[in-house]
Amino acid sequence: MKLVIFLGVIAVILFYFITLYNALVNLKHAVARSWANIDVLLKQRHDELPKLVEVCKQYAQFEQQTLSRVMEARSAVAQYAQSRNMEGLGHEEDKLRGLIGQVLAVAEAYPELKADQQFSHLSERISQLEDHIADRRELYNDAVNLNNVRIEQFPDVLIARLFNFPTARALQFSAAEKRDVDLRQLFQRD
């Protein structure tokens, strides 16, 4: 009888630790899935930006310096996204988002460009992608937070350390991104 009770207790403890392990695996994959969703949107925006820049270049007087800075920031975002450097990605995302806003604001001074259907479509598409990226960043950061909290809580920490579950890095927002937008500044030229 004691052997049956002992084996029953061992089976319950084993089942409990298997459940904890599986929960940690699910959280790890939720973080990866959330990142993959952001990555898809970043790639879509990455593909749309050259089209927007090309449409803008058709208007000879449009500011080439601004367009060059957009393409440089686009490349930096792609590099940080590929290497999963969340700190650098957050910084470059802020920079790129500001430059996109600047391109759209500068376009206000060019009525022919504003009236261009391709420009309108691309700028609307990029704005939608920006909104989706912001939503996915929130979901990603939530998944990261859940993951990091669980691997620090007892008894999950025992399994996390035993099986080397890593902490994940959240996408941080810069102070500039958190403050109100100065529309007057966006409409000023370099």
XYZ file of C-alpha atoms in Angstrom:
190
model
C 0.000 0.000 0.000
C 2.830 2.401 0.885
C 4.477 1.663 -2.439
C 1.287 2.567 -4.324
C 0.980 5.850 -2.383
C 4.664 6.614 -2.953
C 4.339 5.919 -6.696
C 1.148 7.999 -6.787
C 2.910 10.953 -5.152
C 5.849 10.617 -7.560
C 3.421 10.453 -10.514
C 1.608 13.629 -9.338
C 4.890 15.504 -8.834
C 6.162 14.348 -12.220
C 2.877 15.345 -13.879
C 3.060 18.763 -12.179
C 6.604 19.419 -13.432
C 5.691 18.247 -16.953
C 2.772 20.681 -16.902
C 5.074 23.508 -15.792
C 7.599 22.641 -18.488
C 4.918 22.596 -21.190
C 3.578 25.965 -20.005
C 7.071 27.469 -20.278
C 7.491 26.015 -23.758
C 4.154 27.541 -24.795
C 5.254 30.942 -23.500
C 8.579 30.700 -25.323
C 6.770 29.919 -28.560
C 4.258 32.734 -27.958
C 7.184 35.169 -27.837
C 8.597 33.699 -31.061
C 5.184 33.815 -32.750
C 4.667 37.430 -31.674
C 8.078 38.355 -33.034
C 7.311 36.568 -36.322
C 4.153 38.682 -36.681
C 6.194 41.863 -36.247
C 8.853 40.584 -38.620
C 6.264 39.988 -41.367
C 4.959 43.544 -41.021
C 8.468 44.993 -40.966
C 9.257 43.150 -44.189
C 6.053 44.395 -45.805
C 6.890 47.967 -44.845
C 10.473 47.356 -45.951
C 9.120 46.424 -49.406
C 6.730 49.410 -49.612
C 9.206 52.152 -48.668
C 11.327 51.953 -51.849
C 8.139 52.278 -53.897
C 7.166 55.405 -51.966
C 10.645 56.859 -52.367
C 10.572 56.085 -56.108
C 7.244 57.864 -56.544
C 8.622 60.863 -54.648
C 11.768 60.904 -56.805
C 9.600 61.432 -59.877
C 9.029 64.929 -58.614
C 12.443 66.510 -59.262
C 12.272 69.119 -56.538
C 11.338 66.666 -53.772
C 14.026 66.569 -51.095
C 16.589 63.918 -51.931
C 18.264 64.179 -48.531
C 15.067 63.134 -46.760
C 14.579 60.218 -49.147
C 18.175 59.068 -48.636
C 17.752 59.168 -44.855
C 14.568 57.077 -45.150
C 16.415 54.411 -47.138
C 19.330 54.397 -44.669
C 16.971 54.007 -41.718
C 15.105 51.265 -43.592
C 18.351 49.317 -43.988
C 19.246 49.782 -40.319
C 15.827 48.508 -39.214
C 16.230 45.449 -41.418
C 19.660 44.694 -39.952
C 18.488 45.044 -36.341
C 15.354 42.994 -37.037
C 17.405 40.213 -38.608
C 19.799 40.097 -35.658
C 16.912 40.453 -33.170
C 18.671 43.354 -31.445
C 15.585 44.785 -29.719
C 17.305 47.852 -28.306
C 18.750 48.909 -31.650
C 15.554 47.986 -33.466
C 13.464 50.155 -31.154
C 15.797 53.110 -31.698
C 15.888 52.735 -35.484
C 12.121 52.154 -35.603
C 11.623 55.503 -33.874
C 13.961 57.166 -36.345
C 12.309 55.566 -39.384
C 8.811 56.381 -38.145
C 9.836 60.023 -37.755
C 11.338 60.110 -41.238
C 8.219 58.575 -42.770
C 6.168 61.247 -41.043
C 8.563 63.845 -42.400
C 8.219 62.525 -45.969
C 4.444 62.607 -45.707
C 4.519 66.095 -44.197
C 6.916 67.423 -46.841
C 4.655 65.941 -49.526
C 2.015 68.444 -48.415
C 4.082 71.143 -50.159
C 3.848 69.272 -53.482
C 0.230 69.258 -54.698
C 1.091 67.136 -57.748
C 2.648 64.494 -55.518
C -0.260 64.559 -53.080
C -2.660 64.069 -55.987
C -0.671 61.121 -57.350
C -2.772 57.977 -56.856
C 0.249 55.746 -56.377
C 1.637 58.075 -53.691
C -1.741 58.186 -51.928
C -2.055 54.416 -52.019
C 1.499 53.823 -50.772
C 1.301 56.411 -47.997
C -2.015 54.933 -46.828
C -0.565 51.401 -46.956
C 2.510 52.448 -44.962
C 0.315 54.199 -42.383
C -1.739 51.027 -41.999
C 1.417 48.967 -41.602
C 2.665 51.409 -38.941
C -0.575 50.922 -36.998
C -0.315 47.143 -37.299
C 3.329 47.201 -36.186
C 2.367 49.249 -33.121
C -0.367 46.726 -32.275
C 1.995 43.791 -32.737
C 4.661 45.474 -30.611
C 2.156 45.609 -27.781
C 1.316 41.916 -28.194
C 4.990 41.020 -28.410
C 5.837 42.961 -25.254
C 2.938 41.281 -23.442
C 4.235 37.846 -24.490
C 7.756 38.807 -23.381
C 6.451 40.003 -20.029
C 4.459 36.805 -19.426
C 7.464 34.705 -20.384
C 9.893 36.628 -18.181
C 7.576 36.661 -15.165
C 6.930 32.931 -15.387
C 10.590 31.956 -15.631
C 11.327 33.991 -12.506
C 8.473 32.617 -10.389
C 8.836 29.673 -8.112
C 8.624 26.727 -8.949
C 8.863 27.640 -12.653
C 12.330 29.089 -12.075
C 13.608 25.599 -11.230
C 12.506 24.202 -14.568
C 13.554 27.360 -16.443
C 17.080 27.120 -15.073
C 17.272 23.370 -15.513
C 16.301 23.597 -19.193
C 17.932 26.997 -19.934
C 14.814 28.971 -20.795
C 16.125 32.431 -21.706
C 14.551 35.750 -20.816
C 13.296 37.724 -23.795
C 13.914 41.413 -24.534
C 10.992 43.754 -24.981
C 10.825 46.334 -27.738
C 11.370 49.607 -25.888
C 9.775 52.889 -26.800
C 11.940 55.983 -26.771
C 10.991 59.096 -24.854
C 10.465 60.865 -28.195
C 7.918 58.275 -29.258
C 5.956 58.638 -26.012
C 5.552 62.413 -26.099
C 2.989 64.364 -28.121
C 3.671 64.873 -31.801
C 4.705 68.391 -32.800
C 2.894 68.785 -36.121
C 4.469 72.189 -36.783
C 7.913 70.589 -36.667
C 6.847 67.859 -39.127
C 5.809 70.478 -41.668
C 9.154 72.301 -41.483
C 11.804 71.443 -44.057
C 15.385 70.450 -43.255
